[in-house]
PDB file of C-alpha atoms in Angstrom:
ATOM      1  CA  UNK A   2      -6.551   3.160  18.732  1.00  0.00           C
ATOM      2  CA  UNK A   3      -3.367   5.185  17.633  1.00  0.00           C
ATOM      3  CA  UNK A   4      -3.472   3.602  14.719  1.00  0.00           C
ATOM      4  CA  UNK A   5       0.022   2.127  12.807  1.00  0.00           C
ATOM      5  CA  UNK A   6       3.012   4.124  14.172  1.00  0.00           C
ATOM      6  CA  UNK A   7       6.327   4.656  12.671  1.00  0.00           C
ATOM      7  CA  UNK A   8       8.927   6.444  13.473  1.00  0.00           C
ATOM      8  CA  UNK A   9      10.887   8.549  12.680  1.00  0.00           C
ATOM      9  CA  UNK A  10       8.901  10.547   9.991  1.00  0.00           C
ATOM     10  CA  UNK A  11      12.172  11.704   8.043  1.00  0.00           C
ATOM     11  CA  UNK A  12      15.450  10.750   8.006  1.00  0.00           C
ATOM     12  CA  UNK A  13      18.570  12.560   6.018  1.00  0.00           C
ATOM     13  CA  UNK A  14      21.639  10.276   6.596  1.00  0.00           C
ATOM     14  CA  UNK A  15      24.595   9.828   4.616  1.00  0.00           C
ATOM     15  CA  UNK A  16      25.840   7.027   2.061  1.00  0.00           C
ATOM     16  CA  UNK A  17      27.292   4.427   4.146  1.00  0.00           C
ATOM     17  CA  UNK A  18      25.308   4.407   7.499  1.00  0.00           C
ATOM     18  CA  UNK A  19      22.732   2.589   9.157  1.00  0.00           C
ATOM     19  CA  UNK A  20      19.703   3.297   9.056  1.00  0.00           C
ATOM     20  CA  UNK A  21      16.761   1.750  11.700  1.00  0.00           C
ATOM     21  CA  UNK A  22      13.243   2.341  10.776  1.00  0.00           C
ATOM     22  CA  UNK A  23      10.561   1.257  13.406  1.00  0.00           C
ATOM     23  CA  UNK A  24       7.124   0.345  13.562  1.00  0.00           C
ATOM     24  CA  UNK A  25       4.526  -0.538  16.017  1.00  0.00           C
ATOM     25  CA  UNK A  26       1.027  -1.853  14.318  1.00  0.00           C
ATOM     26  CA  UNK A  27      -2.640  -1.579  15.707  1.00  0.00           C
ATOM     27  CA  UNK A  28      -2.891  -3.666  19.068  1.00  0.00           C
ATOM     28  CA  UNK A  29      -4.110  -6.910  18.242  1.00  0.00           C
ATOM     29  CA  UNK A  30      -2.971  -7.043  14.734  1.00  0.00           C
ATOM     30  CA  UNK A  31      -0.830 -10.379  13.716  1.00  0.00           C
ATOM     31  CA  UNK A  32       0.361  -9.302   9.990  1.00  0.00           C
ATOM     32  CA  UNK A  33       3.153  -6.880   9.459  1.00  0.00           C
ATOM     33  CA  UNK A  34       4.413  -5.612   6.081  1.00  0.00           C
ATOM     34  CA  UNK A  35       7.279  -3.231   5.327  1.00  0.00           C
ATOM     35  CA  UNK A  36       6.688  -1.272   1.616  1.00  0.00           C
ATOM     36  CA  UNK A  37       9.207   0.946  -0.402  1.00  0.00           C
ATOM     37  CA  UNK A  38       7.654   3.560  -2.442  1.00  0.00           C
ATOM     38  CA  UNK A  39       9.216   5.643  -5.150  1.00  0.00           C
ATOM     39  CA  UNK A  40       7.858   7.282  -8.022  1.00  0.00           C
ATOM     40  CA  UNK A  41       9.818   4.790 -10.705  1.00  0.00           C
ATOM     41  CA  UNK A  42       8.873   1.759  -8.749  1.00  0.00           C
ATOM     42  CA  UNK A  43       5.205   2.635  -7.157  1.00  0.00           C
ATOM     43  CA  UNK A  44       4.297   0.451  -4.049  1.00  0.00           C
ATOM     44  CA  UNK A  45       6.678  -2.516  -3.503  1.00  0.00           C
ATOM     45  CA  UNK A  46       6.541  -4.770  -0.833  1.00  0.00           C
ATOM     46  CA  UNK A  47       9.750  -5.832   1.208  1.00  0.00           C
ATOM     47  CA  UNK A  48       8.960  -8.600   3.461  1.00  0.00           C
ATOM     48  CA  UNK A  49       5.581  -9.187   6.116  1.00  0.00           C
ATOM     49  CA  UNK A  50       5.559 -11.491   9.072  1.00  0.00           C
ATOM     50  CA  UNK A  51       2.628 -13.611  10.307  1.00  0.00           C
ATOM     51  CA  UNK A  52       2.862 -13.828  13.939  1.00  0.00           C
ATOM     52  CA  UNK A  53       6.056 -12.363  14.409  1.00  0.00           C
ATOM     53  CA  UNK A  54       7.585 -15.250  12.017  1.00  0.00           C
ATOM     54  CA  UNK A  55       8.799 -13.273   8.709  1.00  0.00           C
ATOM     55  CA  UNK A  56       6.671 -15.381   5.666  1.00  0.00           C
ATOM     56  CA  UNK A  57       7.846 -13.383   2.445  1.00  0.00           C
ATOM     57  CA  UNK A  58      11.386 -11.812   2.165  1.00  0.00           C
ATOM     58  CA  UNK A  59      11.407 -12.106  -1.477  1.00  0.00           C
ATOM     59  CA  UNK A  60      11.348  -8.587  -1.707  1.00  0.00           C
ATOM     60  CA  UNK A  61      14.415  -7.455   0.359  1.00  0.00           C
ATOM     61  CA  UNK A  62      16.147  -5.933  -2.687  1.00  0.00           C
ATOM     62  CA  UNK A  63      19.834  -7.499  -0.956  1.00  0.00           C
ATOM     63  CA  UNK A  64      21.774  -8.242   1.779  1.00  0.00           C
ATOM     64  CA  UNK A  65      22.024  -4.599   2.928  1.00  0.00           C
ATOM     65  CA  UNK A  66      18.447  -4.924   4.286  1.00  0.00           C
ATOM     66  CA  UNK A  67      16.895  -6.888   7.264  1.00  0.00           C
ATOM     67  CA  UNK A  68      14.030  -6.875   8.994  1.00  0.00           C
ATOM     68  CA  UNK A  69      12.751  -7.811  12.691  1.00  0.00           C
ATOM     69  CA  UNK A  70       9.960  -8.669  14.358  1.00  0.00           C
ATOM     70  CA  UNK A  71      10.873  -9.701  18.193  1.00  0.00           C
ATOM     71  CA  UNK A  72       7.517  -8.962  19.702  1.00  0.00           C
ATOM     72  CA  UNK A  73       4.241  -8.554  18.550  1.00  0.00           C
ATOM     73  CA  UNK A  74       4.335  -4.847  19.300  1.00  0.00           C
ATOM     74  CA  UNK A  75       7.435  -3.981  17.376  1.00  0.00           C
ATOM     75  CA  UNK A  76       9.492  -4.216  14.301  1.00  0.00           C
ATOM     76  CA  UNK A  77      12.436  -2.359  12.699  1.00  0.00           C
ATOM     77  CA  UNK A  78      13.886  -2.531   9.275  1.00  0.00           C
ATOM     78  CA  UNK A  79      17.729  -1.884   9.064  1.00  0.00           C
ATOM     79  CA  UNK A  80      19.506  -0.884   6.090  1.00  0.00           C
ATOM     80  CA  UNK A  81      23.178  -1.145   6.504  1.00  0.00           C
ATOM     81  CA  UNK A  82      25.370   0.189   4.813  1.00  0.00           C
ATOM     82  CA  UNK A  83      22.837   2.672   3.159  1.00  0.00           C
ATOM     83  CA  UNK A  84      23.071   3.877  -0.063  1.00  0.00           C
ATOM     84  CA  UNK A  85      21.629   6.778  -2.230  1.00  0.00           C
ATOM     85  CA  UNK A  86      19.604   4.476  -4.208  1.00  0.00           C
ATOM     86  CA  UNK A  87      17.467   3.340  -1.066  1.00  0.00           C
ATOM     87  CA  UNK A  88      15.553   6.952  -0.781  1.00  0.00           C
ATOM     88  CA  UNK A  89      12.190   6.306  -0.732  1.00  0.00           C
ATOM     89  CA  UNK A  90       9.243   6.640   1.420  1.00  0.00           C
ATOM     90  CA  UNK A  91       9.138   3.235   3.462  1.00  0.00           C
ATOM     91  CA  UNK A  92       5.825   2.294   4.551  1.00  0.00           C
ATOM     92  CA  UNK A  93       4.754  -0.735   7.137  1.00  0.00           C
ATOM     93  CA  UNK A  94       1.193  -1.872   7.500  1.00  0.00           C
ATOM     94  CA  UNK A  95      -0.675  -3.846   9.856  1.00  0.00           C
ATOM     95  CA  UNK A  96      -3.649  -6.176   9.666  1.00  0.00           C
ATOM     96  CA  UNK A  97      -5.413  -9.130  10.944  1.00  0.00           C
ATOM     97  CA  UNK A  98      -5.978 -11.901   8.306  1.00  0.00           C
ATOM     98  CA  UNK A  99      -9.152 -13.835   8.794  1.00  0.00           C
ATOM     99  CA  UNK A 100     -10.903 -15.963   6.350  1.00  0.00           C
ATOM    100  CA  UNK A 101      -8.622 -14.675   3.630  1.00  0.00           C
ATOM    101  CA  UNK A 102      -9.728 -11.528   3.042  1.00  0.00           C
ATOM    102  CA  UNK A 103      -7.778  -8.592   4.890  1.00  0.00           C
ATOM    103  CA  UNK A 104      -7.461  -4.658   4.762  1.00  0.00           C
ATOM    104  CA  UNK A 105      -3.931  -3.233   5.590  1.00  0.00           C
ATOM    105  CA  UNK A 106      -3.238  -0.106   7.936  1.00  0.00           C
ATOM    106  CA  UNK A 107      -0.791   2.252   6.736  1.00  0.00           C
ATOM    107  CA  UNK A 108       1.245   3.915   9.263  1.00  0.00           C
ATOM    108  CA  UNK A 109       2.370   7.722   7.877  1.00  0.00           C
ATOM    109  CA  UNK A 110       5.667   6.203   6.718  1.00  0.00           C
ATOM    110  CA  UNK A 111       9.190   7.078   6.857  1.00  0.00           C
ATOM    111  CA  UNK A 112      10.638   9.241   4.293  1.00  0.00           C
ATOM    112  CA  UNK A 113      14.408   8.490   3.577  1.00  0.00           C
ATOM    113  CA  UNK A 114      16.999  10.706   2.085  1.00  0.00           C
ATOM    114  CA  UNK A 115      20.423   9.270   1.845  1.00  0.00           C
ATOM    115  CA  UNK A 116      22.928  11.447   0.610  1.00  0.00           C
TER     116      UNK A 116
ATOM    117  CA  UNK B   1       6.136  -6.715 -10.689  1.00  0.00           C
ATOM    118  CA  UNK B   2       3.139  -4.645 -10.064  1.00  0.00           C
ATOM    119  CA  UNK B   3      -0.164  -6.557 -10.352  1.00  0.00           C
ATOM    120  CA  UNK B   4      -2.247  -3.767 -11.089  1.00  0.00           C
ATOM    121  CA  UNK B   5      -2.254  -1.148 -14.082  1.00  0.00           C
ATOM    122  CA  UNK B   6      -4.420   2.096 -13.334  1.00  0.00           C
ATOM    123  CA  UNK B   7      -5.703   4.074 -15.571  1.00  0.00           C
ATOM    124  CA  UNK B   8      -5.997   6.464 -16.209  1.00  0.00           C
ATOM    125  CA  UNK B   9      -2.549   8.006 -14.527  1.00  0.00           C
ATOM    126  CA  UNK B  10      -3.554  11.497 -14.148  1.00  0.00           C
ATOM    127  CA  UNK B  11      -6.865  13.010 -13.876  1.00  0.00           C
ATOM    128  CA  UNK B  12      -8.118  16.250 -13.396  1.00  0.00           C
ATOM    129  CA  UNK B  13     -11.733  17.238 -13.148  1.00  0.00           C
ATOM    130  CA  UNK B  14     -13.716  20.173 -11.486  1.00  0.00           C
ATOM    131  CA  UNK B  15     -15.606  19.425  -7.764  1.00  0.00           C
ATOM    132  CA  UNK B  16     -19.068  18.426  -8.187  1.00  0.00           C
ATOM    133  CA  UNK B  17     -18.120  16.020 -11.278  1.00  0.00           C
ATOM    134  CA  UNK B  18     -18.037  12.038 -10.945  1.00  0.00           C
ATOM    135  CA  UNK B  19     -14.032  10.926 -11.423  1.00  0.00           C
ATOM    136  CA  UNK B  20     -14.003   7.294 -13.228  1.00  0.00           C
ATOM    137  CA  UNK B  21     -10.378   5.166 -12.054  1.00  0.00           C
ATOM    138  CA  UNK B  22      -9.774   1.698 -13.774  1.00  0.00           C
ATOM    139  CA  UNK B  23      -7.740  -0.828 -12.754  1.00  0.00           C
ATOM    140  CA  UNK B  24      -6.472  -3.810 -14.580  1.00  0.00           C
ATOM    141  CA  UNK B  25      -4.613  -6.620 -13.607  1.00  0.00           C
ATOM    142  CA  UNK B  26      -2.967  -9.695 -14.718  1.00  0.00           C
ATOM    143  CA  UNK B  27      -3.378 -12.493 -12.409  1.00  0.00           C
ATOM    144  CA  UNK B  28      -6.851 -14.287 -10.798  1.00  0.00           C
ATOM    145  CA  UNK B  29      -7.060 -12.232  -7.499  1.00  0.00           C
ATOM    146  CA  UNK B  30      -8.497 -13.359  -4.162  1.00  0.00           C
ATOM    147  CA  UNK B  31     -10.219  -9.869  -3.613  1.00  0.00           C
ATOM    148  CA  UNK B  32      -9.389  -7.092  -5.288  1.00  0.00           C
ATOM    149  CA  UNK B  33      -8.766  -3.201  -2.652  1.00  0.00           C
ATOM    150  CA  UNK B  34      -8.876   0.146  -3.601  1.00  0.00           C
ATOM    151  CA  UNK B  35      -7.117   2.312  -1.431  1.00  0.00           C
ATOM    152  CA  UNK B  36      -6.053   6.063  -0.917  1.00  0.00           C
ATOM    153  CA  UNK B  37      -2.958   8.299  -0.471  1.00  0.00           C
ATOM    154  CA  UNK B  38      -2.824  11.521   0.458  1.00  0.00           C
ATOM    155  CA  UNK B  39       0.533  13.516  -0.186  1.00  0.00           C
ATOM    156  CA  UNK B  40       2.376  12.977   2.147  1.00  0.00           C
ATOM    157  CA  UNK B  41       0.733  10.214   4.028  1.00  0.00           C
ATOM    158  CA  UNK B  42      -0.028   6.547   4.566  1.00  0.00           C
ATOM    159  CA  UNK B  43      -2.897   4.679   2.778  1.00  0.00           C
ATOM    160  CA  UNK B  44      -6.203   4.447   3.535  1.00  0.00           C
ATOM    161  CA  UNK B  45      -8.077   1.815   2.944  1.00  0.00           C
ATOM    162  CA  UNK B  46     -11.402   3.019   1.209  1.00  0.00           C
ATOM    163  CA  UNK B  47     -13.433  -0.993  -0.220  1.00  0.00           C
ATOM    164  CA  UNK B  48     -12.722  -4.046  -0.923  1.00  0.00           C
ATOM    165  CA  UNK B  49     -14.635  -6.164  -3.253  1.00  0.00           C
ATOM    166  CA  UNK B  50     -14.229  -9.917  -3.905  1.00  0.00           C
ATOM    167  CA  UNK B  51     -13.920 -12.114  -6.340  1.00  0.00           C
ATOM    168  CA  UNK B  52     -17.101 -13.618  -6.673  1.00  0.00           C
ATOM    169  CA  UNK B  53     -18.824  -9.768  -6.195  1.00  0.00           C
ATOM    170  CA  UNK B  54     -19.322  -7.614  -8.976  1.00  0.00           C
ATOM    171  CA  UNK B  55     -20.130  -4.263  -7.347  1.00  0.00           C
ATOM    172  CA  UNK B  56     -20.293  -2.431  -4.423  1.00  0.00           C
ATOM    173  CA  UNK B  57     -21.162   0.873  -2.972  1.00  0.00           C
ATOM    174  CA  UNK B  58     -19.786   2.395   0.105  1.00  0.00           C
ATOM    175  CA  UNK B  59     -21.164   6.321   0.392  1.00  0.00           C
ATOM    176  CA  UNK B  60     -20.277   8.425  -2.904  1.00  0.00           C
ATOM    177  CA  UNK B  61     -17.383   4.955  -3.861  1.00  0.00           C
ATOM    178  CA  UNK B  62     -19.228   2.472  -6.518  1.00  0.00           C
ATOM    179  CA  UNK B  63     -16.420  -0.446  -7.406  1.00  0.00           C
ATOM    180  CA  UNK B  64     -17.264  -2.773  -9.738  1.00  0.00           C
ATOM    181  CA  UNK B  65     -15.090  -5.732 -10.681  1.00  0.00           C
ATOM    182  CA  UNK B  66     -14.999  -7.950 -13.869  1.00  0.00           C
ATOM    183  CA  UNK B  67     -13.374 -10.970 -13.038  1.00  0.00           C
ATOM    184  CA  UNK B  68     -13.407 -12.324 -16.782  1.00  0.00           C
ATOM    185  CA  UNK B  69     -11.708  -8.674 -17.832  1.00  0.00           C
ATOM    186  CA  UNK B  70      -9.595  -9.200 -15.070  1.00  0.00           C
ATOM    187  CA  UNK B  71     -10.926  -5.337 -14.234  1.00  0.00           C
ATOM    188  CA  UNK B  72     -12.384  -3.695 -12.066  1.00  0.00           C
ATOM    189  CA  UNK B  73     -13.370   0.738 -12.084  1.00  0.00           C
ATOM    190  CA  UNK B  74     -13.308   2.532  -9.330  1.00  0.00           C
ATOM    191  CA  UNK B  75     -16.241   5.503  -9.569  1.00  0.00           C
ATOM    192  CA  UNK B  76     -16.359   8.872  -6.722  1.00  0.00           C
ATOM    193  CA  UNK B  77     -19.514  10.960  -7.361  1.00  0.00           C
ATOM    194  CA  UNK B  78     -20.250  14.349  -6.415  1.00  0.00           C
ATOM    195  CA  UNK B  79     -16.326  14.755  -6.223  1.00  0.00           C
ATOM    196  CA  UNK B  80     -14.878  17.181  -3.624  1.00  0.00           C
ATOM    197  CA  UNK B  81     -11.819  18.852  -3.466  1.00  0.00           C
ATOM    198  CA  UNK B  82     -11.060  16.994  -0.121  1.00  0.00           C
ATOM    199  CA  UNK B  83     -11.028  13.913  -2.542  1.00  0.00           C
ATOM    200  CA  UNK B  84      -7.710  15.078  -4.294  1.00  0.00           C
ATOM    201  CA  UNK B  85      -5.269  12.061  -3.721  1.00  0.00           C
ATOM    202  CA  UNK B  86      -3.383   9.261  -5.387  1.00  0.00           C
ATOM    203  CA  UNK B  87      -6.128   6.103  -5.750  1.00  0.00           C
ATOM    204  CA  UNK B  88      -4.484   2.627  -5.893  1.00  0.00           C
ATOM    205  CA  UNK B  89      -5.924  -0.997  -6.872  1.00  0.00           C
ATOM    206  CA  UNK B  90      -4.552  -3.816  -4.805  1.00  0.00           C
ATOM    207  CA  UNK B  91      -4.960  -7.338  -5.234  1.00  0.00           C
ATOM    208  CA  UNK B  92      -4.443 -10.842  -3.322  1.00  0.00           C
ATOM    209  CA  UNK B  93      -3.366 -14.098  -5.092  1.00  0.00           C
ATOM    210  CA  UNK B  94      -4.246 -17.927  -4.401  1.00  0.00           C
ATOM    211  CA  UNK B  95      -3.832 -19.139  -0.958  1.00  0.00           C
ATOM    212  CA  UNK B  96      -1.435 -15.454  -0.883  1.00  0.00           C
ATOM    213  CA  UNK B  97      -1.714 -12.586   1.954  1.00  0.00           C
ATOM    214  CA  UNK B  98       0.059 -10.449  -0.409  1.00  0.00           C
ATOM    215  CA  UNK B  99      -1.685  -6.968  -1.515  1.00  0.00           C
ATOM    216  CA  UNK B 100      -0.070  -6.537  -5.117  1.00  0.00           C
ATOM    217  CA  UNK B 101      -0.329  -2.463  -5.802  1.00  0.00           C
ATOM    218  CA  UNK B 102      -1.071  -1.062  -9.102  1.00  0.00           C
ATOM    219  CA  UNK B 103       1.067   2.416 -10.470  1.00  0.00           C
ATOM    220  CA  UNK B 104      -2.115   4.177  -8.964  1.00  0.00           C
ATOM    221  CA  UNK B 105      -4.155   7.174 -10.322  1.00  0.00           C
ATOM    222  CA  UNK B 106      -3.456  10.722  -8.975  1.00  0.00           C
ATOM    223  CA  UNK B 107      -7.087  12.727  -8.805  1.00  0.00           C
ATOM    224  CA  UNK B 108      -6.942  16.226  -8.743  1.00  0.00           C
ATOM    225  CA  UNK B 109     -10.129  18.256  -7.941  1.00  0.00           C
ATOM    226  CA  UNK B 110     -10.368  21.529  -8.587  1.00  0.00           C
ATOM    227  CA  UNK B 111     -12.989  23.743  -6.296  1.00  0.00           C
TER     228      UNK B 111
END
């Protein structure tokens, strides 16, 4: 298996555009969660879907961001209009809950730089 | 909102030595992760141990976790420089699918 794959690996964009980040998790997988990681903040996490159906947003720092999940294969987090304060490294995981107890698989994450 | 506090933040020890991580946390927990970051790179999941275990050994990784502490130490013997990387704690709530992340603990081993 490829494993959790995200893409693209960097992205330099300036204040005020969108921004699409995109994930496909392990094959087979039904949990998907989107993380922001900075060095002030650590590990924080955005939103995760259960079966496609998003669960938790409570994390979505505001409006500017969504997130998607139209297949079980795919989902993108937008960031519109993006500002400097959203550089981070932005992580999404996969796993498969069962029983309760779960491990997560990184993908390599997306490193933003908004200028 | 960070579940977990690791500690310490920084440590730096020479290859060959054990490295000792500790993570504490504020909430009852589900099961309580350890995980690992390379610069640069996703996490890896390294053990998970759960609440009603108290250690747990998985090649040169001994976890224990101390449920009334609300603790739990992370231990890598025989360290090798390969093992340089940012450890992180990570917990699960109640009925909760959330992984809560501690601050982590960056490991430096020097050959």
């Amino acid at each position: 298996d490829a494993g959790v794959i995200q893409s693209p690996r960097h992205e330099v964009t300036e204040m005020g555009q969108e921004v699409t980040l995109r994930c496909k998790p392990i094959s087979g997988h039904n949990s998907l969660f989107w993380y922001r990681q900075t060095m002030m903040r650590g590990l924080e996490l955005l939103i995760y879907f259960n079966n496609n159906v998003p669960i938790d947003d409570s994390g979505m720092p505001e409006d500017r961001f969504s997130a998607k999940m139209p297949n079980a294969s795919f989902s993108t987090l937008k960031i519109q209009p993006s500002e400097p304060r959203d550089s981070a490294v932005y992580l999404c995981a996969s796993s498969l809950r069962l029983a309760g107890w779960e491990t997560q698989y990184f993908g390599p994450g997306t490193r933003l730089l908004v200028l | 909102s960070q579940q977990g506090e690791e500690d310490p933040q920084a440590l730096s020890i020479q290859e060959g030595e054990n490295a000792t991580m500790n993570c504490s946390y504020k909430t009852s927990i589900n099961n309580l992760q350890w995980y690992r970051q390379n610069s640069g790179r996703g996490l890896v999941h390294l053990i998970l141990i759960r609440s009603n275990e108290r250690e747990k050994h998985s090649g040169r990784l001994r976890v224990t976790l101390d449920t009334s502490k609300k603790s739990s130490s992370l231990l890598i013997t025989a360290s090798r420089a390969a093992d340089t990387a940012s450890y992180f704690c990570a917990g699960t709530m109640d009925s909760s699918y959330k992984l809560i992340f501690g601050s982590g603990t960056r490991l430096l081993v020097r050959p």
